[in-house]
Amino acid sequence: MKTYMVFDLGGTYIKYAVMDEEAGKLESGKLITPVSLEEFVQKITSIVQSLQSKYDFSGIAVSSPGAVDTHTGYIGGASAIPFIHDVNMIELLENETGHQVSIENDANCAALAEGWLGAAKDTDYYICIVIGTGIGGSIVMNRSILKGSNLHGGEFGYMLLGDPLDNPQRLNWSRTSSTHALVREVERKKGLAMGALTGEQVFDSVNNGDIIASECVADFYKKLAAGIFNLKYILDPAKILIGGGISKRSEVIDGINQELKKLRNETATLDFRVEACHFDNDANLIGALFHLLNSGKSDY
Amino acid sequence: MSDHLLGIDLGGTNLRAALVTADGEIVEERIVPTETEKGPYHTIQNMIDLCEYFLNKNQIAAIGIGAPGPLDSKQGTILSPPNLPGWDEIPLVTLLEKVLHRRVVLDNDANAAALAEAMIGIGKGKESIFYITVSTGIGGGFVYRNQIIQGAHSCAGEIGNMIIDRYGPVHSNLNKGSLESLASGTALKRSAQEQFGLDGHAGDLFLLAMEGHDDAKMIVDTMLTQLAKGIANIVHTVDPHMIVLGGGVMQSKDYIMPILKKKVDLFLYPQLRSKVKLECAALGTKAGVVGAALLSQQFNAVLRS
């Protein structure tokens, strides 16, 4: 049995696991995300070293925030872990650990996990839409991520659905239709301070008959459905998966699907539904491993 | 002559058939009127005659057909297109394969034109292109590594349906605020009629705009704003290596392109500004028939599952 060391780099924690070829977890743990590159490298190296006597690792897989260039090993853009950018992470970790290293963006890892072992394992053409602080996502074609000419494939959070044009990107899909935007809207209508409510509280209050929250949530489903409808007609994927915290609520999936139905007409005749992502906390680890097993080349 | 391809471009007005080289050069072309008033079987018989004419003289393994949508490329069936009255659920591929004993590949005309532009037109050599046709309606096609991405239900690229505005005219068969209702040739024509009684087509409106007619300029500007929004949404979704614009409205490209490029940049995420390649189609009216011929080589149309 081959074993692999897998890391999921996050702003708060770095999660890790020893996995077999089928993403079975043999061992796992987490540590608070270091504050410098030196500390990061030292901690990663010591975890690998402490475990490799027990397991003969066939490689190291990393899920990372930021615009990961899977070929060069550089992580562009900005993220919650500032020090990972602008170094060749693959080269660095390979030199320090002596193992083959592959890196992929975390959202892409989550999407790849769904295609490998999750909700999209029966298709090779699907998209994942992750709804949370903003809206992000990935397009998967033939089990590979569609990266695009500027690494902007799947950045449909920037979609415009018809709000004031003077500063268009101020009101893109991400800004108007994320969970964060919903919570903020409820807070505003109730005269509450920003941060007074959580997404969970908003949905719970809908279930308790709160009128303001109900109206906001109904509008939220409408706005999400409009963007999803557009993605369907741009790409026509076989599956559309919804991720992010709210996707675990069946009323959210149902609410979106009801609004999608209303958008059908004589020209746009497709009857399609969204589904929730299958994986939760382990999605990034599983997808990172999939990327490694595909020679670190599961992207176009 | 074994390397030649046969393409059929079935349009609302004309039926074109051409023998095309693998490089996209037309060797011989024949055009007959579609005569939609005579019904589908009249046109299909003409199509068979045209194919047999070419098949008798050449070695041809497969035939590609580009036709107006909606259609089901998987089943090879034409589904009641507005431009082909009477063509309801016509199993064109089965009918032709039975008579011609060749493999027949059917796809919509926008995808055929997209493939032609990607393989031998302005997008040649690009890894991915997104083709947009702005005409009576708005359609499109996404070509990735010289393969048409048809999608699970042959609907990829049907961007006329894209919702880009909360407002806009109410339509019987389109969503309010859809790209086609706001940025097609039909939309331009309707606005010009409503706002200053122009009784002409989109080309006339552009002529007026070029002459400095204020109402005409304003209508075109509004339409280009909407088109730019649709283009920006495509860029943010698939980030193609090139966007190619074709269709009847683009005959006024000299007026359109400078304005459109600026507007697209305005709608893009700042890091993408000036990085997006926006070009006009290069193949003109032959894109349809050449694309249809190239379609015949799409043996395993990808990503349908």
Coordinates of C-alpha atoms in Angstrom, one line a residue:
Chain A
M1 CA 0.0 0.0 0.0
K2 CA 1.3 3.4 -1.0
T3 CA 1.0 6.2 1.5
Y4 CA 1.0 10.0 1.1
M5 CA 1.4 13.0 3.3
V6 CA -1.3 15.6 2.7
F7 CA -1.5 19.2 3.9
D8 CA -4.3 21.7 3.8
L9 CA -3.0 25.2 4.4
G10 CA -5.6 27.5 6.0
G11 CA -5.5 31.0 7.5
T12 CA -6.1 29.6 11.0
Y13 CA -4.9 26.0 10.9
I14 CA -2.8 23.7 8.8
K15 CA -4.5 20.4 8.7
Y16 CA -2.6 17.3 7.7
A17 CA -3.2 13.6 7.2
V18 CA -1.4 10.5 6.1
M19 CA -3.6 8.9 3.4
D20 CA -3.6 5.8 1.3
E21 CA -4.3 5.7 -2.4
E22 CA -8.1 5.8 -1.8
A23 CA -7.9 8.8 0.5
G24 CA -8.3 6.6 3.5
K25 CA -7.0 8.5 6.5
L26 CA -4.3 6.6 8.5
E27 CA -3.4 9.4 10.7
S28 CA -4.3 13.1 11.0
G29 CA -3.8 16.3 13.0
K30 CA -3.6 20.0 12.8
L31 CA -1.5 22.9 14.0
I32 CA -2.0 26.6 14.3
T33 CA -0.8 28.3 11.1
P34 CA 2.7 29.7 11.6
V35 CA 3.5 33.4 11.1
S36 CA 6.7 33.1 9.0
L37 CA 8.0 31.1 6.1
E38 CA 10.9 29.8 8.2
E39 CA 8.6 28.5 10.9
F40 CA 6.3 27.1 8.3
V41 CA 9.0 25.1 6.6
Q42 CA 10.4 23.9 9.9
K43 CA 7.0 22.7 11.1
I44 CA 6.1 21.0 7.9
T45 CA 9.5 19.3 7.7
S46 CA 9.3 18.0 11.2
I47 CA 5.8 16.6 10.7
V48 CA 7.0 14.7 7.6
Q49 CA 10.1 13.5 9.4
S50 CA 8.3 12.3 12.5
L51 CA 5.9 10.2 10.3
Q52 CA 8.1 8.9 7.6
S53 CA 9.8 6.3 9.7
K54 CA 6.4 4.7 10.1
Y55 CA 5.2 5.3 6.5
D56 CA 7.2 5.2 3.4
F57 CA 5.7 8.3 1.7
S58 CA 5.3 8.2 -2.0
G59 CA 4.8 12.0 -2.2
I60 CA 3.5 15.1 -0.5
A61 CA 0.2 16.8 -1.6
V62 CA -0.6 20.4 -0.6
S63 CA -3.9 22.3 -0.8
S64 CA -3.2 26.0 -0.6
P65 CA -5.1 29.3 -0.9
G66 CA -4.1 31.8 -3.6
A67 CA -3.6 31.6 -7.3
V68 CA -1.5 28.5 -7.4
D69 CA 0.5 27.9 -10.5
T70 CA 0.7 24.1 -10.3
H71 CA 3.4 23.9 -12.9
T72 CA 5.9 26.5 -11.6
G73 CA 5.1 26.0 -7.9
Y74 CA 4.6 29.7 -7.3
I75 CA 1.5 30.9 -5.4
G76 CA 0.2 34.2 -6.8
G77 CA -2.5 36.6 -5.6
A78 CA -3.1 37.3 -1.9
S79 CA -4.4 35.1 0.9
A80 CA -4.8 34.7 4.6
I81 CA -1.3 33.3 4.7
P82 CA 0.9 36.1 3.4
F83 CA 4.3 34.4 3.5
I84 CA 3.4 31.6 1.1
H85 CA 3.3 33.9 -1.9
D86 CA 6.2 34.6 -4.2
V87 CA 8.3 31.7 -3.3
N88 CA 8.6 28.5 -5.3
M89 CA 6.7 26.3 -2.8
I90 CA 7.2 23.1 -4.7
E91 CA 11.0 23.5 -5.0
L92 CA 11.2 24.7 -1.4
L93 CA 9.3 21.7 0.1
E94 CA 11.0 19.2 -2.2
N95 CA 14.4 20.4 -1.1
E96 CA 13.5 20.3 2.6
T97 CA 11.7 17.0 2.7
G98 CA 13.3 15.0 -0.1
H99 CA 9.8 14.0 -1.4
Q100 CA 7.9 14.8 -4.6
V101 CA 5.5 17.7 -3.9
S102 CA 2.4 18.9 -5.7
I103 CA 0.3 21.9 -4.9
E104 CA -3.2 22.9 -6.0
N105 CA -5.5 25.7 -5.0
D106 CA -7.9 24.8 -2.2
A107 CA -11.2 25.5 -4.0
N108 CA -9.9 23.4 -6.9
C109 CA -8.9 20.7 -4.5
A110 CA -12.4 20.7 -3.1
A111 CA -13.9 20.4 -6.6
L112 CA -11.5 17.6 -7.6
A113 CA -12.5 15.7 -4.4
E114 CA -16.1 15.7 -5.5
G115 CA -15.3 14.3 -8.9
W116 CA -13.0 11.6 -7.5
L117 CA -15.1 10.3 -4.6
G118 CA -17.9 12.7 -4.0
A119 CA -21.1 14.0 -5.5
A120 CA -19.7 14.3 -9.1
K121 CA -18.0 10.9 -9.3
D122 CA -20.4 9.8 -12.1
T123 CA -19.5 12.6 -14.5
D124 CA -16.4 14.3 -15.9
Y125 CA -18.0 17.7 -16.5
Y126 CA -19.2 19.7 -13.5
I127 CA -18.8 22.9 -11.7
C128 CA -18.6 23.7 -8.0
I129 CA -20.0 26.9 -6.6
V130 CA -18.7 27.7 -3.2
I131 CA -20.9 30.2 -1.3
G132 CA -19.6 31.8 1.8
T133 CA -17.8 35.1 2.5
G134 CA -17.9 35.5 -1.3
I135 CA -18.7 33.3 -4.2
G136 CA -15.9 31.2 -5.7
G137 CA -15.8 28.1 -7.7
S138 CA -14.2 25.7 -10.2
I139 CA -15.0 24.2 -13.5
V140 CA -13.9 20.6 -14.0
M141 CA -13.7 19.2 -17.5
N142 CA -12.4 15.6 -18.0
R143 CA -11.4 15.5 -14.3
S144 CA -9.2 18.5 -14.7
I145 CA -9.6 22.1 -13.6
L146 CA -10.3 24.7 -16.3
K147 CA -7.6 27.2 -15.4
G148 CA -8.1 29.7 -18.2
S149 CA -5.7 32.0 -20.0
N150 CA -5.0 34.2 -16.9
L151 CA -5.7 31.6 -14.2
H152 CA -9.2 33.1 -13.8
G153 CA -11.3 30.2 -14.9
G154 CA -14.1 29.7 -12.4
E155 CA -13.9 33.2 -11.0
F156 CA -17.6 33.6 -11.6
G157 CA -18.0 35.6 -8.4
Y158 CA -17.2 38.5 -10.6
M159 CA -20.3 38.0 -12.7
L160 CA -22.5 41.0 -13.2
L161 CA -26.2 40.6 -13.0
G162 CA -27.5 44.1 -13.5
D163 CA -26.8 46.5 -10.8
P164 CA -25.6 50.1 -11.1
L165 CA -23.0 50.6 -13.8
D166 CA -20.9 53.4 -12.4
N167 CA -18.8 51.0 -10.4
P168 CA -19.7 47.6 -11.8
Q169 CA -17.4 45.3 -9.8
R170 CA -18.7 46.8 -6.6
L171 CA -21.9 44.9 -7.0
N172 CA -20.8 41.6 -8.6
W173 CA -22.4 38.3 -7.8
S174 CA -20.1 37.7 -5.0
R175 CA -20.9 41.0 -3.4
T176 CA -24.7 40.8 -3.8
S177 CA -25.4 37.1 -3.3
S178 CA -22.9 35.5 -0.9
T179 CA -23.9 34.2 2.5
H180 CA -22.0 37.2 3.9
A181 CA -24.1 39.6 1.8
L182 CA -27.3 37.9 3.0
V183 CA -26.3 38.2 6.6
R184 CA -25.3 41.8 6.1
E185 CA -28.6 42.6 4.5
V186 CA -30.6 41.1 7.3
E187 CA -28.5 43.0 9.8
R188 CA -29.1 46.2 7.9
K189 CA -32.8 45.8 7.7
K190 CA -33.0 45.0 11.4
G191 CA -30.8 47.9 12.3
L192 CA -28.2 45.6 13.8
A193 CA -24.4 46.2 13.8
M194 CA -22.3 44.4 11.2
G195 CA -21.3 41.1 12.6
A196 CA -24.3 40.8 14.9
L197 CA -25.6 37.7 13.2
T198 CA -24.3 34.5 11.7
G199 CA -25.6 32.8 8.7
E200 CA -26.8 30.0 10.9
Q201 CA -28.9 32.4 12.9
V202 CA -30.4 33.9 9.8
F203 CA -31.6 30.6 8.5
D204 CA -32.8 29.5 11.9
S205 CA -34.8 32.7 12.2
V206 CA -36.5 31.9 8.9
N207 CA -37.5 28.6 10.2
N208 CA -39.0 30.4 13.2
G209 CA -41.1 32.7 11.0
D210 CA -39.0 35.8 11.1
I211 CA -40.4 38.0 8.3
I212 CA -37.4 40.2 7.5
A213 CA -35.1 37.2 7.4
S214 CA -37.5 35.2 5.2
E215 CA -37.8 38.0 2.7
C216 CA -34.0 38.4 2.5
V217 CA -33.5 34.7 2.1
A218 CA -36.1 34.5 -0.6
D219 CA -34.3 37.3 -2.5
F220 CA -31.0 35.5 -1.8
Y221 CA -32.3 32.3 -3.6
K222 CA -33.4 34.4 -6.5
K223 CA -30.1 36.1 -7.0
L224 CA -28.2 32.8 -6.6
A225 CA -30.5 31.1 -9.1
A226 CA -29.9 33.9 -11.7
G227 CA -26.2 33.4 -11.6
I228 CA -26.4 29.6 -11.7
F229 CA -28.8 29.8 -14.6
N230 CA -26.2 31.9 -16.5
L231 CA -23.5 29.4 -15.7
K232 CA -25.7 26.6 -17.0
Y233 CA -26.1 28.3 -20.3
I234 CA -22.5 29.3 -20.7
L235 CA -21.1 25.9 -19.9
D236 CA -23.9 23.3 -19.7
P237 CA -22.1 21.2 -17.1
A238 CA -23.6 17.8 -16.3
K239 CA -23.7 18.7 -12.6
I240 CA -23.7 21.9 -10.6
L241 CA -22.6 21.4 -7.0
I242 CA -23.0 23.9 -4.2
G243 CA -20.4 24.1 -1.5
G244 CA -19.8 26.3 1.6
G245 CA -21.4 26.2 5.0
I246 CA -25.0 26.8 3.8
S247 CA -24.9 23.9 1.3
K248 CA -25.5 21.5 4.2
R249 CA -29.0 22.9 4.7
S250 CA -31.4 21.1 2.5
E251 CA -33.8 24.1 2.4
V252 CA -31.0 26.1 0.7
I253 CA -30.6 23.6 -2.1
D254 CA -34.4 23.3 -2.4
G255 CA -34.9 27.1 -2.4
I256 CA -32.3 27.6 -5.2
N257 CA -33.9 24.8 -7.2
Q258 CA -37.4 26.3 -6.9
E259 CA -36.1 29.6 -8.2
L260 CA -34.2 27.9 -11.1
K261 CA -37.5 26.3 -12.2
K262 CA -39.1 29.8 -12.5
L263 CA -36.4 30.9 -15.0
R264 CA -37.4 28.3 -17.6
N265 CA -39.1 29.6 -20.7
E266 CA -39.7 28.7 -24.3
T267 CA -36.0 29.4 -25.2
A268 CA -34.3 28.3 -22.0
T269 CA -36.0 24.9 -21.7
L270 CA -33.6 22.9 -19.6
D271 CA -34.9 21.4 -16.4
F272 CA -31.9 21.2 -14.1
R273 CA -31.1 21.2 -10.4
V274 CA -28.2 21.9 -8.2
E275 CA -26.9 19.5 -5.6
A276 CA -24.9 19.9 -2.4
C277 CA -21.2 18.9 -2.3
H278 CA -20.6 15.7 -0.6
F279 CA -17.4 16.4 1.3
D280 CA -17.0 18.8 4.1
N281 CA -13.8 19.4 6.1
D282 CA -11.7 16.8 4.3
A283 CA -12.5 18.0 0.8
N284 CA -9.2 19.9 0.4
L285 CA -7.1 17.1 1.7
I286 CA -8.8 14.5 -0.6
G287 CA -8.6 16.8 -3.7
A288 CA -4.9 17.6 -3.0
L289 CA -4.2 13.9 -3.0
F290 CA -6.1 13.4 -6.2
H291 CA -4.0 16.1 -7.8
L292 CA -0.8 14.5 -6.7
L293 CA -1.9 11.0 -7.9
N294 CA -2.5 12.6 -11.3
S295 CA 1.1 13.6 -11.4
G296 CA 0.3 17.0 -10.1
K297 CA -1.2 17.8 -13.5
S298 CA -4.9 17.8 -13.0
D299 CA -5.4 21.1 -14.7
Y300 CA -5.5 22.4 -18.2
Chain B
M1 CA -8.9 13.3 -52.6
S2 CA -9.2 11.2 -49.5
D3 CA -8.5 14.0 -47.1
H4 CA -11.5 16.2 -48.0
L5 CA -14.4 16.9 -45.7
L6 CA -18.0 17.5 -46.5
G7 CA -19.9 20.2 -44.7
I8 CA -23.6 21.3 -44.9
D9 CA -24.8 24.6 -43.6
L10 CA -28.5 24.5 -43.2
G11 CA -29.8 28.1 -42.9
G12 CA -33.3 29.6 -42.9
T13 CA -32.6 31.1 -46.4
N14 CA -29.9 29.0 -48.0
L15 CA -28.7 25.4 -48.0
R16 CA -25.0 25.3 -48.6
A17 CA -22.8 22.2 -49.2
A18 CA -19.0 22.4 -49.6
L19 CA -16.1 20.1 -50.1
V20 CA -13.4 21.4 -47.8
T21 CA -9.8 20.5 -47.3
A22 CA -8.5 19.6 -43.9
D23 CA -7.0 23.1 -43.8
G24 CA -10.4 24.6 -44.3
E25 CA -10.1 25.6 -47.9
I26 CA -13.3 25.3 -49.9
V27 CA -12.6 23.2 -53.0
E28 CA -16.2 23.3 -54.4
E29 CA -19.4 24.7 -53.0
R30 CA -23.0 24.4 -54.0
I31 CA -25.8 26.6 -52.8
V32 CA -29.6 26.1 -53.2
P33 CA -32.5 28.0 -51.5
T34 CA -33.8 26.2 -48.4
E35 CA -37.4 26.9 -49.3
T36 CA -38.7 26.4 -45.8
E37 CA -42.3 26.9 -47.1
K38 CA -42.0 23.5 -48.8
G39 CA -41.4 21.7 -45.5
P40 CA -38.5 19.8 -44.1
Y41 CA -38.6 16.8 -46.4
H42 CA -38.2 18.9 -49.5
T43 CA -35.1 20.5 -48.0
I44 CA -33.8 17.1 -46.7
Q45 CA -34.1 15.7 -50.2
N46 CA -32.1 18.6 -51.6
M47 CA -29.5 17.9 -48.9
I48 CA -29.3 14.3 -49.9
D49 CA -28.9 15.2 -53.5
L50 CA -26.1 17.7 -52.7
C51 CA -24.3 15.1 -50.5
E52 CA -24.6 12.4 -53.2
Y53 CA -23.1 14.8 -55.8
F54 CA -20.0 15.2 -53.6
L55 CA -19.9 11.6 -52.4
N56 CA -19.9 10.3 -56.0
K57 CA -16.8 12.2 -56.9
N58 CA -14.8 12.0 -53.7
Q59 CA -13.9 9.7 -50.9
I60 CA -15.6 11.0 -47.8
A61 CA -15.9 9.2 -44.5
A62 CA -18.2 11.6 -42.6
I63 CA -20.5 14.5 -43.1
G64 CA -20.9 17.5 -40.8
I65 CA -24.0 19.6 -40.6
G66 CA -24.5 23.0 -38.9
A67 CA -28.1 23.9 -38.4
P68 CA -30.1 26.5 -36.4
G69 CA -30.9 25.6 -32.8
P70 CA -32.4 24.3 -30.7
L71 CA -31.2 20.9 -31.6
D72 CA -30.0 17.8 -29.8
S73 CA -26.6 17.0 -31.1
K74 CA -26.3 13.8 -29.2
Q75 CA -29.5 12.4 -30.7
G76 CA -29.0 14.2 -34.0
T77 CA -32.4 15.7 -33.9
I78 CA -33.6 19.2 -35.0
L79 CA -36.0 20.6 -32.3
S80 CA -38.4 23.2 -33.7
P81 CA -36.0 26.1 -34.5
P82 CA -37.7 29.5 -35.1
N83 CA -35.8 29.8 -38.4
L84 CA -37.0 26.5 -39.8
P85 CA -40.8 26.4 -39.4
G86 CA -42.2 22.9 -39.6
W87 CA -38.9 21.2 -38.5
D88 CA -40.3 19.7 -35.3
E89 CA -38.3 16.8 -33.8
I90 CA -36.7 15.9 -37.1
P91 CA -34.2 13.0 -36.6
L92 CA -31.9 14.4 -39.3
V93 CA -28.8 12.3 -38.5
T94 CA -30.7 9.0 -38.6
L95 CA -32.4 9.9 -41.8
L96 CA -29.2 10.9 -43.6
E97 CA -27.1 8.1 -42.3
K98 CA -29.6 5.6 -43.6
V99 CA -29.5 7.0 -47.1
L100 CA -25.9 8.1 -47.4
H101 CA -24.2 5.3 -45.5
R102 CA -21.8 7.8 -43.9
R103 CA -21.4 8.9 -40.3
V104 CA -23.2 12.3 -39.9
V105 CA -22.4 14.8 -37.2
L106 CA -24.9 17.5 -36.3
D107 CA -24.3 20.6 -34.3
N108 CA -25.8 24.1 -34.1
D109 CA -24.6 26.8 -36.5
A110 CA -22.9 28.9 -33.7
N111 CA -20.8 25.9 -32.7
A112 CA -19.9 25.2 -36.3
A113 CA -18.8 28.8 -36.8
A114 CA -16.9 28.7 -33.5
L115 CA -15.0 25.6 -34.5
A116 CA -14.1 27.2 -37.9
E117 CA -12.8 30.3 -36.2
A118 CA -10.9 28.3 -33.7
M119 CA -9.3 25.9 -36.1
I120 CA -8.6 28.0 -39.2
G121 CA -9.8 31.5 -38.5
I122 CA -8.8 34.3 -36.1
G123 CA -8.5 31.9 -33.2
K124 CA -6.1 29.5 -34.9
G125 CA -3.5 28.2 -32.5
K126 CA -5.3 29.4 -29.4
E127 CA -6.0 26.9 -26.6
S128 CA -9.5 28.1 -26.1
I129 CA -11.9 30.5 -27.8
F130 CA -15.3 31.6 -26.9
Y131 CA -17.2 32.6 -30.1
I132 CA -20.2 35.0 -29.8
T133 CA -22.6 35.6 -32.7
V134 CA -24.6 38.8 -32.5
S135 CA -27.4 38.6 -35.1
T136 CA -31.2 38.3 -35.0
G137 CA -30.5 36.5 -31.8
I138 CA -27.3 35.9 -29.7
G139 CA -25.6 32.6 -29.5
G140 CA -22.1 31.3 -28.9
G141 CA -19.7 28.4 -28.8
F142 CA -16.9 27.4 -26.6
V143 CA -14.0 25.6 -28.3
Y144 CA -11.3 24.0 -26.2
R145 CA -8.3 22.5 -27.8
N146 CA -10.1 22.3 -31.1
Q147 CA -13.0 20.4 -29.5
I148 CA -16.5 21.9 -29.2
I149 CA -17.7 21.9 -25.6
Q150 CA -21.3 20.9 -26.2
G151 CA -22.3 20.4 -22.7
A152 CA -24.5 17.8 -21.1
H153 CA -27.6 18.9 -23.0
S154 CA -26.1 20.5 -26.1
C155 CA -26.7 23.9 -24.5
A156 CA -23.2 25.2 -23.7
G157 CA -22.7 28.5 -25.4
E158 CA -26.4 29.4 -25.4
I159 CA -25.5 32.7 -23.9
G160 CA -28.5 34.6 -25.3
N161 CA -30.2 33.3 -22.2
M162 CA -27.7 34.9 -19.8
I163 CA -29.5 37.3 -17.4
I164 CA -27.5 40.5 -17.1
D165 CA -30.0 43.1 -16.0
R166 CA -32.9 43.3 -13.6
Y167 CA -34.8 45.5 -16.0
G168 CA -35.5 45.4 -19.7
P169 CA -38.4 44.6 -22.0
V170 CA -40.8 41.8 -21.2
H171 CA -40.6 38.9 -23.7
S172 CA -42.9 36.0 -24.3
N173 CA -40.0 33.6 -24.8
L174 CA -37.0 35.1 -23.1
N175 CA -36.3 36.0 -19.5
K176 CA -36.5 39.7 -18.5
G177 CA -33.0 41.1 -18.7
S178 CA -31.6 38.3 -20.8
L179 CA -28.6 39.2 -23.1
E180 CA -30.6 38.4 -26.3
S181 CA -33.4 40.7 -25.3
L182 CA -31.0 43.6 -24.7
A183 CA -28.1 43.2 -27.1
S184 CA -29.3 41.3 -30.3
G185 CA -30.0 42.8 -33.7
T186 CA -33.7 42.4 -32.9
A187 CA -33.3 44.4 -29.7
L188 CA -31.6 47.2 -31.6
K189 CA -34.3 47.2 -34.2
R190 CA -37.0 47.4 -31.6
S191 CA -35.4 50.2 -29.7
A192 CA -34.8 52.2 -32.9
Q193 CA -38.5 51.7 -33.8
E194 CA -39.8 52.7 -30.4
Q195 CA -37.5 55.6 -29.8
F196 CA -37.5 57.4 -33.1
G197 CA -39.6 55.4 -35.5
L198 CA -36.7 54.0 -37.5
D199 CA -38.1 51.4 -39.9
G200 CA -35.0 49.6 -40.9
H201 CA -32.6 46.9 -39.7
A202 CA -29.6 47.1 -37.4
G203 CA -27.2 48.1 -40.2
D204 CA -29.3 51.3 -40.9
L205 CA -29.1 52.2 -37.2
F206 CA -25.3 51.9 -37.2
L207 CA -25.1 54.1 -40.4
L208 CA -27.1 56.8 -38.5
A209 CA -24.9 56.4 -35.4
M210 CA -21.8 56.9 -37.6
E211 CA -23.3 60.0 -39.0
G212 CA -23.7 61.3 -35.5
H213 CA -27.5 60.8 -35.0
D214 CA -27.9 61.2 -31.3
D215 CA -30.7 58.8 -30.7
A216 CA -29.0 56.1 -32.8
K217 CA -25.7 56.6 -31.0
M218 CA -27.5 56.3 -27.6
I219 CA -29.3 53.1 -28.6
V220 CA -26.1 51.5 -29.9
D221 CA -24.2 52.6 -26.8
T222 CA -26.8 51.1 -24.4
M223 CA -26.7 47.8 -26.5
L224 CA -22.9 47.7 -26.4
T225 CA -22.9 48.2 -22.6
Q226 CA -25.1 45.1 -22.3
L227 CA -23.0 43.1 -24.7
A228 CA -19.9 44.1 -22.8
K229 CA -21.5 42.9 -19.6
G230 CA -22.2 39.5 -21.1
I231 CA -18.6 39.2 -22.5
A232 CA -17.2 40.1 -19.0
N233 CA -19.3 37.4 -17.5
I234 CA -17.9 34.8 -19.9
V235 CA -14.4 36.0 -19.2
H236 CA -14.9 35.6 -15.5
T237 CA -16.3 32.1 -16.0
V238 CA -14.0 30.4 -18.5
D239 CA -11.2 33.0 -19.0
P240 CA -10.8 32.0 -22.7
H241 CA -7.6 32.8 -24.6
M242 CA -9.7 34.8 -27.1
I243 CA -13.2 36.0 -27.5
V244 CA -14.3 36.1 -31.2
L245 CA -17.3 38.1 -32.3
G246 CA -19.3 37.3 -35.4
G247 CA -22.8 37.5 -36.8
G248 CA -24.7 40.1 -38.9
V249 CA -24.5 42.9 -36.4
M250 CA -20.7 42.7 -36.4
Q251 CA -20.7 44.0 -40.0
S252 CA -20.6 47.3 -38.2
K253 CA -17.4 46.3 -36.4
D254 CA -15.5 49.4 -37.2
Y255 CA -18.0 51.4 -35.2
I256 CA -18.5 48.7 -32.5
M257 CA -15.1 47.4 -31.6
P258 CA -13.4 50.5 -30.1
I259 CA -16.4 51.3 -28.0
L260 CA -17.0 47.6 -27.0
K261 CA -13.3 47.1 -25.9
K262 CA -13.5 50.0 -23.5
K263 CA -16.7 48.9 -22.1
V264 CA -15.6 45.3 -21.6
D265 CA -12.5 46.5 -19.7
L266 CA -14.8 48.6 -17.4
F267 CA -16.7 45.5 -16.4
L268 CA -13.7 43.2 -15.7
Y269 CA -12.0 42.5 -12.5
P270 CA -9.2 45.0 -12.4
Q271 CA -6.4 42.4 -12.8
L272 CA -7.9 41.2 -16.0
R273 CA -8.2 44.6 -17.7
S274 CA -6.4 44.9 -21.0
K275 CA -5.5 41.2 -20.8
V276 CA -8.6 39.9 -22.7
K277 CA -8.2 39.3 -26.4
L278 CA -11.4 40.5 -28.2
E279 CA -11.4 40.0 -31.9
C280 CA -13.7 39.9 -34.9
A281 CA -14.4 36.7 -36.7
A282 CA -12.2 36.3 -39.8
L283 CA -14.1 33.9 -42.0
G284 CA -17.2 35.8 -42.9
T285 CA -20.1 33.9 -44.3
K286 CA -18.1 30.8 -45.1
A287 CA -17.6 30.0 -41.4
G288 CA -20.8 28.1 -41.3
V289 CA -20.1 25.6 -44.1
V290 CA -16.4 25.3 -43.3
G291 CA -17.2 24.8 -39.6
A292 CA -19.8 22.1 -40.5
A293 CA -17.1 20.3 -42.6
L294 CA -14.7 20.4 -39.6
L295 CA -17.5 19.1 -37.4
S296 CA -17.4 15.9 -39.3
Q297 CA -14.0 15.2 -37.6
Q298 CA -15.3 15.7 -34.1
F299 CA -15.4 12.0 -33.6
N300 CA -15.8 11.9 -29.9
A301 CA -17.6 15.1 -29.1
V302 CA -16.3 15.7 -25.6
L303 CA -18.0 16.4 -22.3
R304 CA -21.5 15.3 -23.0
S305 CA -21.8 13.0 -20.0

